[in-house]
Coordinates of C-alpha atoms and ligand atoms in Angstrom, one line a residue:
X1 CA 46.2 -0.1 -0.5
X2 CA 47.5 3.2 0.8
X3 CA 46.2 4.0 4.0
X4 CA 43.8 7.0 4.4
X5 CA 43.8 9.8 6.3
X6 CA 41.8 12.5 7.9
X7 CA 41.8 15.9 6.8
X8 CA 42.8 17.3 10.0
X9 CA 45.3 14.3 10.9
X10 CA 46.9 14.7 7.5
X11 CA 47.7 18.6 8.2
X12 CA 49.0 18.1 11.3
X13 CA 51.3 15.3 9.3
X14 CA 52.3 18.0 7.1
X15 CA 52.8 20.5 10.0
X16 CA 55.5 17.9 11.3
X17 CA 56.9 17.0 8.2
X18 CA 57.2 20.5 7.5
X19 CA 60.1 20.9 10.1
X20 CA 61.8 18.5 8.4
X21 CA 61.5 17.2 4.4
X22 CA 60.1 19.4 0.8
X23 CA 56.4 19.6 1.1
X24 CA 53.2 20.9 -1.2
X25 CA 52.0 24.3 -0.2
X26 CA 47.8 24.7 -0.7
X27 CA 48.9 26.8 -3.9
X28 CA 50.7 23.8 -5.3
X29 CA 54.5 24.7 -4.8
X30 CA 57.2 23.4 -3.3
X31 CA 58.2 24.6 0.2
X32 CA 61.5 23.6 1.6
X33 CA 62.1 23.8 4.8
X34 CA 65.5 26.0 5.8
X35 CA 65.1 28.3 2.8
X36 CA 62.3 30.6 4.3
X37 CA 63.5 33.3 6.3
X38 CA 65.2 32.5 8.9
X39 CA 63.9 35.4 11.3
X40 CA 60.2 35.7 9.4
X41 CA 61.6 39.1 7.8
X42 CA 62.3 39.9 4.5
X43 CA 60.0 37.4 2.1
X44 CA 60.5 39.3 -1.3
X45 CA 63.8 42.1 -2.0
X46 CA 63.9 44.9 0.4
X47 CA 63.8 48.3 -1.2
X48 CA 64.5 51.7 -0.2
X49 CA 67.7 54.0 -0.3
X50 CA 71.5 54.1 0.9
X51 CA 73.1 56.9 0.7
X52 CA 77.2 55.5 0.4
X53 CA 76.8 55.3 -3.7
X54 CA 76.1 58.8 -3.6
X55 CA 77.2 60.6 -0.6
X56 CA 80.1 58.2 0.8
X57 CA 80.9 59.8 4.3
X58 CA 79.5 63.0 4.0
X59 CA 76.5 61.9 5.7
X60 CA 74.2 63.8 8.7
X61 CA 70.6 64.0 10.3
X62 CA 69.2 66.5 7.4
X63 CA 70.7 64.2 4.7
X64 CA 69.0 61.1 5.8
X65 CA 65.2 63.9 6.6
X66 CA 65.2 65.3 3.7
X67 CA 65.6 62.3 1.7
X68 CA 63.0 60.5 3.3
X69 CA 60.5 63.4 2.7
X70 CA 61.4 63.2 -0.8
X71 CA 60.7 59.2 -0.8
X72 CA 57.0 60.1 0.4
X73 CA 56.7 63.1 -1.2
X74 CA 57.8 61.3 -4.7
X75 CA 55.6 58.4 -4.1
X76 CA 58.8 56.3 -3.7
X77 CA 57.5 55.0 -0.1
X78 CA 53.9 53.7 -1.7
X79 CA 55.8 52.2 -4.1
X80 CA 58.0 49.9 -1.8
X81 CA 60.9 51.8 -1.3
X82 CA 60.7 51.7 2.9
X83 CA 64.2 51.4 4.6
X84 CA 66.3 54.5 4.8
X85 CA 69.6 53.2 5.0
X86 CA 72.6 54.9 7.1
X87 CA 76.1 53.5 5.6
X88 CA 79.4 53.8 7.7
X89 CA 81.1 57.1 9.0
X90 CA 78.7 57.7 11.6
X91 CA 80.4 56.2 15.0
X92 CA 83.2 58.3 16.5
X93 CA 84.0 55.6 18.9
X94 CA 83.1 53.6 22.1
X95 CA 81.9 54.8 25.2
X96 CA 82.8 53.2 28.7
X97 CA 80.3 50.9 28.9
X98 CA 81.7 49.6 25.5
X99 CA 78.3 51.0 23.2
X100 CA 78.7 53.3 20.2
X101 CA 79.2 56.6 20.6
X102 CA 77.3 58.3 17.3
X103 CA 78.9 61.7 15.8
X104 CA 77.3 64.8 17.6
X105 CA 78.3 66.9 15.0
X106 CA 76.5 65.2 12.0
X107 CA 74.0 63.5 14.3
X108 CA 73.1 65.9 17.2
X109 CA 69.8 64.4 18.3
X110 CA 71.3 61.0 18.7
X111 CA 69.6 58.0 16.2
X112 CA 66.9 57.1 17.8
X113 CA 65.2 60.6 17.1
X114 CA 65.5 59.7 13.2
X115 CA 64.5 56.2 14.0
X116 CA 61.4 57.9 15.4
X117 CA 61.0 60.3 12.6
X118 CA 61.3 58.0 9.6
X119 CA 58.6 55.6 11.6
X120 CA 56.3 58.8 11.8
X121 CA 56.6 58.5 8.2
X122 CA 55.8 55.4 7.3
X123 CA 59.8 54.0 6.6
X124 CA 62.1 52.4 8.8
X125 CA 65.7 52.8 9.2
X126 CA 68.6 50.9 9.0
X127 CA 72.0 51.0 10.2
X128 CA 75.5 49.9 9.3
X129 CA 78.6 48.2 10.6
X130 CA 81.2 46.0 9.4
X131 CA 82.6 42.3 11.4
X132 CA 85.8 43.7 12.1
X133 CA 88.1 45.9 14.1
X134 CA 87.0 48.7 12.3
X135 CA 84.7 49.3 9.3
X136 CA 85.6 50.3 5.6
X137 CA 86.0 54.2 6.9
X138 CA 88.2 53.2 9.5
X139 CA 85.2 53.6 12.8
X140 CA 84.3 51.3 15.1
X141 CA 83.7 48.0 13.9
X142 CA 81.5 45.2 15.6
X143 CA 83.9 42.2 16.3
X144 CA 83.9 41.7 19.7
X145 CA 80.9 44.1 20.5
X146 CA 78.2 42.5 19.0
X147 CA 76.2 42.1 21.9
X148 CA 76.2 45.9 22.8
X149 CA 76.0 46.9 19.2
X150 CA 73.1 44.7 18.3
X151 CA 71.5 46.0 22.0
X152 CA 72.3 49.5 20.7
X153 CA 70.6 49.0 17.6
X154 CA 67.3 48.0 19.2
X155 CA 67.2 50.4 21.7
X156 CA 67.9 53.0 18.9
X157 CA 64.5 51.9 17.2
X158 CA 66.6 50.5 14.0
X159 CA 64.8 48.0 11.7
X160 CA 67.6 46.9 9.4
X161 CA 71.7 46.0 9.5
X162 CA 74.2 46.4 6.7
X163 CA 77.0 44.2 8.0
X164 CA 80.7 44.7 6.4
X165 CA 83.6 42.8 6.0
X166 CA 86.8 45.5 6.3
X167 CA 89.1 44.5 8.8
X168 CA 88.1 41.3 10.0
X169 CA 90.9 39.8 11.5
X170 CA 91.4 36.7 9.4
X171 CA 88.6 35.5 10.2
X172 CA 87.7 34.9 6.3
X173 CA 89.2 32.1 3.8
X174 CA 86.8 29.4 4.1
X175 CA 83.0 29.6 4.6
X176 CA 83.0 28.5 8.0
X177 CA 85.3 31.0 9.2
X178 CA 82.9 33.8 7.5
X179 CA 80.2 32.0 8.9
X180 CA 81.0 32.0 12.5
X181 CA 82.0 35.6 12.6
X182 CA 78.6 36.5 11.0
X183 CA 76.5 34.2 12.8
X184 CA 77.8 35.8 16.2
X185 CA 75.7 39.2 15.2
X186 CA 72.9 37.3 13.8
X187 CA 72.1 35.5 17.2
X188 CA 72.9 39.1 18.9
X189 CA 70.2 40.6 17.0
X190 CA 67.6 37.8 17.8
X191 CA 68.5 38.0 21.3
X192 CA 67.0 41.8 21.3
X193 CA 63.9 40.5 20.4
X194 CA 63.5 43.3 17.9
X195 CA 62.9 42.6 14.7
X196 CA 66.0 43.6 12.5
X197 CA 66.5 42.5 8.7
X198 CA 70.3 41.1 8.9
X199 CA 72.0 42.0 5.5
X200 CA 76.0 40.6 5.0
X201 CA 77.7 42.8 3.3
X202 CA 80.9 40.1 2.7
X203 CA 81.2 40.8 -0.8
X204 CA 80.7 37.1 -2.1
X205 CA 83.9 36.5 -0.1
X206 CA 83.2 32.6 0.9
X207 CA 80.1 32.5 -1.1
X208 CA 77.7 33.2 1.5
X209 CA 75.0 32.0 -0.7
X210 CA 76.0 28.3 0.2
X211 CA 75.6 29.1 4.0
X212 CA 74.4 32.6 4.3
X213 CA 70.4 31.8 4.3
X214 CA 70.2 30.5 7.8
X215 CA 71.7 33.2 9.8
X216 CA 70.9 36.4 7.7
X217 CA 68.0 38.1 4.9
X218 CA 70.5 38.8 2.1
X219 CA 73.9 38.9 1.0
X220 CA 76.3 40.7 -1.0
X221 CA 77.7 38.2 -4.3
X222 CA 80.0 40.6 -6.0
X223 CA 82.6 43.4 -4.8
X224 CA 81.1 47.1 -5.0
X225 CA 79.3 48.5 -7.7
X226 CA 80.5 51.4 -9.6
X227 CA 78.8 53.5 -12.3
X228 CA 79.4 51.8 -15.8
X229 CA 77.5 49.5 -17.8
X230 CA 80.0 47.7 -19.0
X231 CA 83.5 49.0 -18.9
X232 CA 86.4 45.9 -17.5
X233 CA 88.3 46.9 -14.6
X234 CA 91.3 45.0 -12.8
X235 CA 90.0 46.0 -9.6
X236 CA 86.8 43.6 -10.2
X237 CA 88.6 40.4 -11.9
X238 CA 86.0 38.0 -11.4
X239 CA 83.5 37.4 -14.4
X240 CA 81.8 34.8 -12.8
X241 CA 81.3 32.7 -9.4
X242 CA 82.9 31.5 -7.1
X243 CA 84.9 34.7 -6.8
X244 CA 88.2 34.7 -5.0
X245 CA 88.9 38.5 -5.4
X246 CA 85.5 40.0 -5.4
X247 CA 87.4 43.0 -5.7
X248 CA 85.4 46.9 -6.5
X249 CA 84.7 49.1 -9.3
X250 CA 82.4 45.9 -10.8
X251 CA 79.9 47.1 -13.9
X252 CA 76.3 46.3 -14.0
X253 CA 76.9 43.2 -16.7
X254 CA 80.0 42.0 -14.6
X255 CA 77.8 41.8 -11.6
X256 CA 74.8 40.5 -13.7
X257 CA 77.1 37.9 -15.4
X258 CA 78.4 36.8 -11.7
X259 CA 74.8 36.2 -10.9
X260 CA 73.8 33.3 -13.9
X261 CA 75.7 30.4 -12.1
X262 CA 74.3 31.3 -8.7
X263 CA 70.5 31.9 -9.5
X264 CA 69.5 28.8 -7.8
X265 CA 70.9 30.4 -4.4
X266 CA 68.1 33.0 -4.3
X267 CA 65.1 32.7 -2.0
X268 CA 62.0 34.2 0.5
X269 CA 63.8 35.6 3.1
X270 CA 67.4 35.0 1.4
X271 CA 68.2 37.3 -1.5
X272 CA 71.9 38.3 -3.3
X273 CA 72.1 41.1 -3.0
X274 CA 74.1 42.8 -6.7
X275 CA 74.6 45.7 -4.5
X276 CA 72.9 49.5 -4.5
X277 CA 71.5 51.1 -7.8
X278 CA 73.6 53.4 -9.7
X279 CA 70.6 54.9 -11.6
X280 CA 71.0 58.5 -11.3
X281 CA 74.3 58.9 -10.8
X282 CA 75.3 60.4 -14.2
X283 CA 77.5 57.6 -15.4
X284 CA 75.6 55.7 -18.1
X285 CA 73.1 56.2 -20.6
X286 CA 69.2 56.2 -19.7
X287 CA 69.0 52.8 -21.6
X288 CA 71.4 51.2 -19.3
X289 CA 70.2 52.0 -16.1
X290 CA 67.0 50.7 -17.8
X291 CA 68.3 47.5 -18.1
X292 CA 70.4 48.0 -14.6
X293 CA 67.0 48.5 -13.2
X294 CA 65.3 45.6 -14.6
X295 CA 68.1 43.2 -14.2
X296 CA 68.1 44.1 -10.5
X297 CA 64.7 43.5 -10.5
X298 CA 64.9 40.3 -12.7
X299 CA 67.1 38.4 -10.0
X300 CA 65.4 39.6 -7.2
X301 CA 68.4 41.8 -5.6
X302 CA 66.9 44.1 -3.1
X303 CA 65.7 47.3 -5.1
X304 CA 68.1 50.0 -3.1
X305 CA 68.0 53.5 -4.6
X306 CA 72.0 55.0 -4.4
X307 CA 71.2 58.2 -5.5
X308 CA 70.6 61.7 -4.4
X309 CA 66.6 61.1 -4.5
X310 CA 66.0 64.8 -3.7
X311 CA 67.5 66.2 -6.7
X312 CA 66.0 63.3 -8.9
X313 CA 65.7 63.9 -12.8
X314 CA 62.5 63.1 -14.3
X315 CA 64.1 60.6 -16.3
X316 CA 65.6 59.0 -13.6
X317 CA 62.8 59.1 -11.2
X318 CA 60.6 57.5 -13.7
X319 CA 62.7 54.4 -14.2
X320 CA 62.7 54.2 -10.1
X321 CA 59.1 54.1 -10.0
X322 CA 57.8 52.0 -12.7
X323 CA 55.2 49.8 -11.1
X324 CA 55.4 46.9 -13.8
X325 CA 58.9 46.1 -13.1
X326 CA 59.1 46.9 -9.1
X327 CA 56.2 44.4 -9.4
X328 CA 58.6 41.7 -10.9
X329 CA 61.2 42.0 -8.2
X330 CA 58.4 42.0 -5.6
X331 CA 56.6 38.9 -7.3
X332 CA 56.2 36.1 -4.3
X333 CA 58.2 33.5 -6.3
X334 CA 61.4 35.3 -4.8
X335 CA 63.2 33.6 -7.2
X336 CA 66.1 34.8 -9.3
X337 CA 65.7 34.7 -13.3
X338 CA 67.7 31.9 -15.6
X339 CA 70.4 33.1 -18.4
X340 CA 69.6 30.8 -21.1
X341 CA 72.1 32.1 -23.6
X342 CA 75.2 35.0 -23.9
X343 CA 76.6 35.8 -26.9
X344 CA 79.3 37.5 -27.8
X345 CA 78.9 39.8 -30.9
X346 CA 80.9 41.8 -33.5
X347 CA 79.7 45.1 -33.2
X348 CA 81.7 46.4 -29.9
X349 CA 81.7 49.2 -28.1
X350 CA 84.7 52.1 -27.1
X351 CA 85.5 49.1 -24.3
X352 CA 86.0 46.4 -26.7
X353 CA 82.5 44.8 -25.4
X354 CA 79.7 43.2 -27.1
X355 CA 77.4 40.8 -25.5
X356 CA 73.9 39.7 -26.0
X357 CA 71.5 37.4 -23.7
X358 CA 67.9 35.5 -22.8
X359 CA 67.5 35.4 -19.7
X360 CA 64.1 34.0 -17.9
X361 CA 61.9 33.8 -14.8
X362 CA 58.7 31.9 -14.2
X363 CA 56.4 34.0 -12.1
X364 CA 53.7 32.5 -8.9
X365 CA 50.9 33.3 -10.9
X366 CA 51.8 31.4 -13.9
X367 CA 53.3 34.0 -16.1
X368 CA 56.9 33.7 -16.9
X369 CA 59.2 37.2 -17.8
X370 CA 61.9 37.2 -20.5
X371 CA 64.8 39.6 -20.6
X372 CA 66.5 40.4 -23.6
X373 CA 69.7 42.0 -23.2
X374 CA 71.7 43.6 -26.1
X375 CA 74.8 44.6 -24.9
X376 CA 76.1 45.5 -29.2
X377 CA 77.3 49.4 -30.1
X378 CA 74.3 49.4 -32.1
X379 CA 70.4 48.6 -32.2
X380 CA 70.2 44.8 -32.9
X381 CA 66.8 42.4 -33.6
X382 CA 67.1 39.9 -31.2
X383 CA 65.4 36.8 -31.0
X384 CA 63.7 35.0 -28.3
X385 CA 62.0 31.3 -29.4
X386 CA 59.3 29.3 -26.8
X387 CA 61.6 26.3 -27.0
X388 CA 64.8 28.2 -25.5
X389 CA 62.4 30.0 -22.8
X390 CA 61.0 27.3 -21.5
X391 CA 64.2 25.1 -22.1
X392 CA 64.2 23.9 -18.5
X393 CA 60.9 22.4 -18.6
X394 CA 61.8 20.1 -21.3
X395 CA 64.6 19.1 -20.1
X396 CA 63.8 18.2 -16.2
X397 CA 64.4 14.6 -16.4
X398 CA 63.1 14.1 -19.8
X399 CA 63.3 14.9 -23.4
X400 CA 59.4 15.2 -23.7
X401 CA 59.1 19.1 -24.8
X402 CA 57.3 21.3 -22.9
X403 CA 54.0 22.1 -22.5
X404 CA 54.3 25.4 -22.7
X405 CA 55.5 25.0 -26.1
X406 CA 51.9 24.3 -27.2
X407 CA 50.2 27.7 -26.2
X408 CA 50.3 30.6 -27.6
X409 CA 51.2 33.8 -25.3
X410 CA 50.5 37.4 -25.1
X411 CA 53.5 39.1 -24.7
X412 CA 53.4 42.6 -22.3
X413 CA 56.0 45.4 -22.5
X414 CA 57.2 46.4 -18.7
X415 CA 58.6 49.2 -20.4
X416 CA 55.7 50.5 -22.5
X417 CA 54.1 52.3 -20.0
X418 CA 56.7 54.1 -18.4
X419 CA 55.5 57.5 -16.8
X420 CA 56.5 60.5 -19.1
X421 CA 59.2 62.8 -18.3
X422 CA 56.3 65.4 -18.1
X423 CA 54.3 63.1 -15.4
X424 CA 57.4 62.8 -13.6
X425 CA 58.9 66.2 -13.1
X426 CA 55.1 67.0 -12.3
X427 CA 55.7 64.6 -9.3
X428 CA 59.3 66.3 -8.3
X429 CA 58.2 69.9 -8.4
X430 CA 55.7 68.4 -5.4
X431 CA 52.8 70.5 -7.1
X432 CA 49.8 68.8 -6.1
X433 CA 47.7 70.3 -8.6
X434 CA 49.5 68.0 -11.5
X435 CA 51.2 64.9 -8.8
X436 CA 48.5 62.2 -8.8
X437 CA 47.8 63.0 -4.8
X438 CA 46.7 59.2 -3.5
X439 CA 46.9 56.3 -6.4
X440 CA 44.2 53.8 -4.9
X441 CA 44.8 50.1 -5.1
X442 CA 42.1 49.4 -7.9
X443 CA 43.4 52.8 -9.9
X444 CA 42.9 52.2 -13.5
X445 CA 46.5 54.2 -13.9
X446 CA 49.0 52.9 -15.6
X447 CA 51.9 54.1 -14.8
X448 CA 51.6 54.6 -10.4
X449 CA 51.1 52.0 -8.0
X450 CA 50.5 52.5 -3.8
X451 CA 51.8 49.4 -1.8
X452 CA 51.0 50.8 1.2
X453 CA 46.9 50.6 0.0
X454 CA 47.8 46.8 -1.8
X455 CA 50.3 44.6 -1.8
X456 CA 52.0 43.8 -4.9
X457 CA 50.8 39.9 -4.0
X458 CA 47.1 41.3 -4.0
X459 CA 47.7 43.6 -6.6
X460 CA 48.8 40.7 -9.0
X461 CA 46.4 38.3 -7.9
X462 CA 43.9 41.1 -8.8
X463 CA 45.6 42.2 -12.2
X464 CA 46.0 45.5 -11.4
X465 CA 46.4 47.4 -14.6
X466 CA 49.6 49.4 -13.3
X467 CA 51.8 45.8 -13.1
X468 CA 51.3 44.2 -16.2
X469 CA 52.9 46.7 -18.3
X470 CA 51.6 47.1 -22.1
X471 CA 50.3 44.3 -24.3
X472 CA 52.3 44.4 -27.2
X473 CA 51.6 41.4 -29.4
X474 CA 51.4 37.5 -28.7
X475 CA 53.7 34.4 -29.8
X476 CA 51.8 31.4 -31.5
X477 CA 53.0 28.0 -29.8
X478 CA 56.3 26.6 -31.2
X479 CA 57.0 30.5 -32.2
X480 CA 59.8 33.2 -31.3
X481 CA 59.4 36.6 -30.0
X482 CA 61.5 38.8 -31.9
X483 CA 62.6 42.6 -31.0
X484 CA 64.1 45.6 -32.2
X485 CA 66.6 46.3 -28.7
X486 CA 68.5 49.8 -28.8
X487 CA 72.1 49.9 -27.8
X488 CA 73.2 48.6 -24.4
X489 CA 69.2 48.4 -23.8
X490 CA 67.0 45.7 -22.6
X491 CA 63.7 44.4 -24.1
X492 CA 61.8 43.2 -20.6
X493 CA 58.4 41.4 -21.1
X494 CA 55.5 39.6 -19.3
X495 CA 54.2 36.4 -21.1
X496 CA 50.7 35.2 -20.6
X497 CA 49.0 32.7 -21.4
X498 CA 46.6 33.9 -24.3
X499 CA 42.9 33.7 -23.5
X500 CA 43.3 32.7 -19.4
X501 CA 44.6 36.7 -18.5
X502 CA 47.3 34.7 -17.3
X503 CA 45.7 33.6 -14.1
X504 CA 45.8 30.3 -12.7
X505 CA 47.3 28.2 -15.7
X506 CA 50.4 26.9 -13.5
X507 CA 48.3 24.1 -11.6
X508 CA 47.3 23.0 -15.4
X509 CA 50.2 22.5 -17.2
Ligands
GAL1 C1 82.1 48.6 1.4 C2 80.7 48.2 1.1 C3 80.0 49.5 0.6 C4 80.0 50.5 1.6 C5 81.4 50.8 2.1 C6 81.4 51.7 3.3 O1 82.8 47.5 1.9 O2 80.7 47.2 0.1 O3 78.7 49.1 0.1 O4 79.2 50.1 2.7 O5 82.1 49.6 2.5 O6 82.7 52.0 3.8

């Protein structure tokens, strides 16, 4: 007979074994030990704005202001979006003491008056360098000055490091080369005692998401973005991961694709980062920075805006601030989504290019999200059947089908409910009269959501009507969703289990 134990003496059992094997969580999952954030910080994607997509080097003090009052003032901050990032080209070099010596030209008031600013606001700020000689824009790099840069960092008020990979020495090839030289500033910023996200910025190089999640928050897995959906470029060879070259000028599906063999790699306090969002930028069609958007927010890659947020477009604002899919990306599962099937398809596009693809993701609170991707030149129905969704439940050790095949679920439409251009440009010409002024957390609205008043945790716990998107139809068990997808668009959508309102069913099944 097993033995039995106390209550009490059995936590304190779990307590220990928590330092050291898998355990049950109260809520039934599976904890692992080593894969929650190393420094407590970042436990879903961090959102909020860079300005190197958009801006490069031409960056100053106003820039970073009046972007910031435009994150508030747009209802971007409520909605998650909380870093204000400052990329490279700000250091003009070294003082004696060996600290950095920010540009007084761009930056006359020093960084730790916009540290205090943006915390006035509500947003914190974060800083860049690169673990090298120099950084990508050829100032001062970190190698060799961690200590005084991390010190420099905290004293400056600064909440959050980009950390590059441009001129570092050699020091690259093999992971643990990478992961020395990274780890150096990850101890240097715990040794301030401040609390400062750590986000590599290695570019995949020595796929830091093998070794990456006990030293930093998140983690570059691809060479840079640039702003195409699609289009092949030499400069970004790699399709998929491991990646030798991660190279630059990588589209949103080259990135995406890169992801699928490396979802696993993704968790609390550890996300890939696919890099900053191009939405906004002018380069593709409103349909693919839709399914940009919800890709990015489908495998959990920090939500950063790389856009000139002041001079927003109502069209482009609204995909930024739609609560249903910000509320996937947030979702405390943390995880990354599943591709369970590309295609390639007939019907190409001026690139040569057609793909189409299911991809998947099994939410905390039981519901799971499906993405259907149709990458064709033209609008295609697209198919997506219970048995391939829920594909990895049938086959964990068994050949038993799922159980999931034996319910029928209501499906919801994350897009359905996007805010009208009319809503948003309401919102952008900062008239009060028409912006909705403060969206509470049990606000029946549909289409805005404040953070700041609820979390997204709370708000889905609670169903808050602004997460769930648009109830569109249901699928009977055993049956297929099927879905008219536009060109280069994405069908996104919440299933729940029909009749529970989707709460609860996980500990069931
Ligand atoms: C690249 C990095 C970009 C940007 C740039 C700045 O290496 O991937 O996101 O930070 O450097 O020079």
């Amino acid at each position: 007979m097993a033995p039995t134990v106390s209550k009490r003496s059995f936590a304190a059992a779990a307590l220990l074994l928590k330092l050291t094997a898998a355990y049950l969580a109260d809520d039934g999952t599976v904890v692992i030990p080593g894969a929650a954030s190393y420094n407590g910080l970042n436990l879903v994607p961090q959102m909020g704005w860079d300005n190197w997509n958009a801006f490069g080097c031409s960056v100053n003090e106003s820039l970073l202001l009046d972007t910031a009052q435009a994150m508030v003032d747009y209802g971007l901050r409520d909605l998650g979006y909380n870093y204000v990032i400052l990329d490279d080209c700000w250091s003009i070099g070294r003082n004696a003491s060996g600290y950095q010596v920010p540009d007084p030209v761009t930056f006359p008031n020093g960084m730790k008056y916009i540290a205090d600013h943006l915390h006035s606001m509500g947003l914190k700020f974060g800083m860049y360098s690169s673990a090298g000689l120099f950084t990508c824009g050829k100032r001062p790099g970190s190698l060799g000055y961690e200590t005084q840069d991390a010190e420099f960092f905290a004293a400056n008020g600064v909440d959050y490091l980009k950390y590059d990979n441009c001129f570092n020495q050699g020091q690259s090839g093999t992971p643990k080369l990478s992961f020395d030289r990274y780890n150096v500033m990850s101890q240097a910023l715990n040794a301030t005692g401040r609390p400062i996200v750590y986000s590599l910025c290695n570019w995949g190089d020595d796929n830091p998401y093998d070794w990456a999640y006990t030293i930093s928050n998140a983690g570059r897995m691809s060479g840079d973005i640039y702003d195409s959906f699609n289009r092949p470029d030499d400069r970004c060879p790699c399709t998929v991961n491991p990646c030798n070259w991660p190279g630059f000028h990588c589209s949103v599906l080259n990135i995406l694709n890169k992801m699928a063999p490396i979802q696993s790699r993704t968790m609390s306090g550890y996300f890939n980062d696919m890099d900053m969002l191009e939405v906004g930028n002018g380069g593709q069609t409103d349909n693919e920075y839709v399914t940009h958007f919800s890709m990015w927010a489908m495998m959990s890659s920090p939500l950063l805006m790389g856009t000139d947020v002041v001079g927003l477009s109502p069209a482009n604002l609204a995909i930024y601030s739609n609560p249903a899919v910000i509320a996937l990306n947030q979702d405390p599962s943390a995880a990354a989504g599943s591709r369970i099937w590309r295609h390639e398809c007939n019907d190409t596009d001026q690139y040569g290019q057609c793909e189409q693809s299911l991809w998947m993701r099994g939410l905390k609170n039981g519901d799971t999200v499906i993405a259907l991707i149709n990458g064709a030149n033209s609008t295609q129905t697209m198919n997506a059947s219970l048995s391939d969704i829920f594909l990895d439940a049938r086959t964990a050790g068994t050949s038993k089908p799922a159980a999931q095949l034996e319910e029928m679920w209501d499906v919801y439409d994350l897009w359905a409910n996007r805010m009208s251009n009319e809503e948003a440009a309401a919102i952008l010409a900062r008239n009060s009269t028409t912006a909705p002024a403060v969206i509470t957390a049990n606000s029946t609205s549909t289409t805005r959501y404040n953070t700041t008043a609820m979390s997204y945790a709370d708000g889905l716990k609670a169903n808050a009507t602004a997460l769930f998107g648009k109830k569109v139809g249901s699928v009977p068990a055993h049956g297929t969703w099927t879905a008219s997808i536009p060109r280069h668009s994405t069908g996104l959508y919440r299933l729940r289990m029909a009749g529970s309102g989707g709460m609860g069913k996980r500990d069931e099944l």
